[in-house]
Amino acid sequence: MPVVIVESPAKAQTINKYLGSNYQVIASYGHVRDLPAKDGSVEPDADFAMVWENDAKASKRLSDIAKAVKESDKLILATDPDREGEAISWHVLEILRQKRAIKDIPVERVTFNAITKDAVLKAMKAPREIDEGLVDAYLARRALDYLVGFRLSPVLWRKLPGARSAGRVQSVALRLVCDRELEIERFVAREYWSLIATLATPRGDLFEARLVGADGQKIQRLDVGTEKEALAFRAALDQGRYVVASVEAKPARRNPFPPFTTSTLQQEASRKLGLSPNRTMQIAQRLYEGVNLNGEQVGLITYMRTDGVDMAPEAITAVRSMIGKSYAPGYLPETPRRYVTKAKNAQEAHEAIRPTDPFRTPKDVTRFLDNEQARLYELIWKRTVASQMASAELERTTVDILVEAGGRKLDLRATGQVVKFDGFLTLYNEDRDDDGDDEDGKRLPTMSAGEALDKKSIAATQHFTEPPPRYSEATLIKRMEELGIGRPSTYAATLATLRDREYVSIDKKRLKAEDKGRLVTAFLESFFARYVEYDFTAALEEKLDRISNHELDWKEVLRDFWRDFSAAIDGTKELRTTQVLDALNDLLGPHIFPDRGDGSSPRQCTVCGTGTLSLKLGKYGSFIGCSNYPECRYTRQLSAGADQNGEAEGGGEAGTRKLGADPESGLDVTLRDGRFGPYVQLGEGDKPKRSSLPRGMSAANVDLERALALLSLPKEVAVHPESGKPILVGIGRYGPYVQHEKTYANLDKDDDVLAIGANRAIALILTKESGGSGRRFGAGAPAGRPLGDYPGGGSVEVKPGRYGAYVTNGKVNATLPKGMEADAVTLEQAIELIAAKAGKAPTTGKAPAAKKTPAKKAAAAKTTAAKTTAAKKPAAKKKATKAIVDSDEVPFDTD
């Protein structure tokens, strides 16, 4: 019986139904091995030899796969049709060879772009070998990510305390966000005025026209720059006589957008649905792997990691057939539309993301999907169908108006647009990231040349230019794609890493560069400039794509990169702290020390008056301090003065804001900026009472009432039900906590330290005392969600747990794989997970594993004894540098 290897249980279940009982389909649960997170996993001196380590959780599954392969007559590797899928197949095959499970049986590689019966059966008839070019490209990317992470991140730790990590693509994406922040800070607003006339035709129809010329000269948007100029034009327009000079109506067409790629799907899902790129890919993964439709597992969309914009001929035919049956004749063009990708090297020439069956409308499947799945499927379906519909027919009208006023001739213009035939717009229109005024969208009344117009009013309006907007997740992905930085499959992970490292934050759906991120970017620009250059990163991506096309040798690319990169790393060994600080002060000067507007030096200390403020590096990160330390102890955070000029609000010490007086003691309550963040303080003196602001609480929202509440901590919130002693709540070095005698439990991120109730505090303490984490899903945790009956008896539930959600049958608990959401797990998936954890296949009619013979038992006992003896020996101490490696490849989601 042939053994088929796929990534996930859901995919295995669906494909097994298509292939029947003559095949055994087994899930690898994504990647089965990776580079160990320690020095020496990639050895440049040994021609980039790579040491792989099997995933500890995958050992049992790999043993099961090896056993099944030994008893089979063929191995079919059916992982996803991209570089990552090729890598998983390669890893599985390498491990099976190490286990000597592959003897004389043939090994085949098959790929399919959609999990449908036709696609799977067709793929089985066209096997191939593993594509070494794709594997080499994967190895090169993985080695580069490792080398950058393990060699550059430690430099950051030594020279820039508080920095977390650097990454080959991550750091360049961060620079984009930081550069935009710098543009905003350097932006100087410019005043300009617009003049709009409201006019009426002889038939009484009103419309608006804009001043576009005067005395034979064109007037651009910013040309009227003062109120004096604007009022002079308005006075002339008030006295003028208005005549239609010309009316020009031109036909126009708007063509439909191509079907989704990974990038455009992430962008539109962000704009239209408010989904993060990472969440979009998780939902798309489920739609691709299949959902239960009336008892049948069906893949609803094609593969969702792609640069391709075209569709297979049979898919185009099906979409056109659906349009012909569902819409009027004019909506179906005479010939099919073909799209060509603009990307330099489309990822493995995949199809665009499309429904597997266009006749399966969103209305037909909504009841089988959760809300997010239904909305994303509808978006994909509409975009795909619209891509094969007729163009929209428009009419764009331009009316030029001549105004004669006291010997002057002024020109006004009115523009409008009419949709004559909506075409594809009847179904789909793409959103824009930064909408502006759309005057062309207005419809103009009927006019003809020579007609006199009646002036109703003239509006002179003051405007100021605005800085470029911060990137949203959608616009950052778009910009990265334009520059050729990263690849679509990496965008979601890259953005998630920037947020997780706290290098950026999201404010009103826009990415804001945090001080930590700006410091890292400034450091890299100062000492590793080449490796955060956009062109260099794009050129390296192109080389990696050429490796996948068998055009370059992957180790030669690594040698070229390592030669210069290792020299740059070595160049920082003698780098002194003063050199780092000088470079950062120079690059971040406008951000850290904004102009005060009074002619004084922005770096002069406003407390002692003689010291110079500069960036300092401390044990816990960076801060601003005075050069007269320790005589002057003024410190503040990088960007957090009391205001942007570094002056105290309401007088007093810089970085201090008075909130009011404590009604009990009469002492002043102040909000201050310290080197470790904002805090509140009661009174003055050597040891005044202070309290840090808990994470998530904005300094701008702290008033006297909230400050007094913080200063009252720690305070009693409950009494322990067994000991009768108080349970306190407070804020410590590691954040908010509850305490009972010597037992401490951290509050969850959703808990409010000022509003936590007695029941919640008791639950946290009891959970911690019983050996739990003391967090949200400990004692008092919500009940699990029942899924159904387990084949061997008992009921299956999904529950929240200490280390994440898990499924259980009452006897065996199995943690959900990364990316699998608790609210979306099915009974079938749960049974697979429980069975895998229990070390046996679920009850599916297959023969049970053979029992161990006495000889095997003796051998097993001998092996166990040997392991026990080895475990008693003291482990050799080895100093290793632990680094965070931010891979730009995305592990396969196993949901």
CSV table of C-alpha atoms in Angstrom, one decimal, residues 15 173 657:
chain,number,residue,atom,x,y,z
A,15,ILE,CA,-7.0,13.4,0.7
A,173,ALA,CA,11.0,46.3,7.0
A,657,ARG,CA,3.3,67.0,35.3
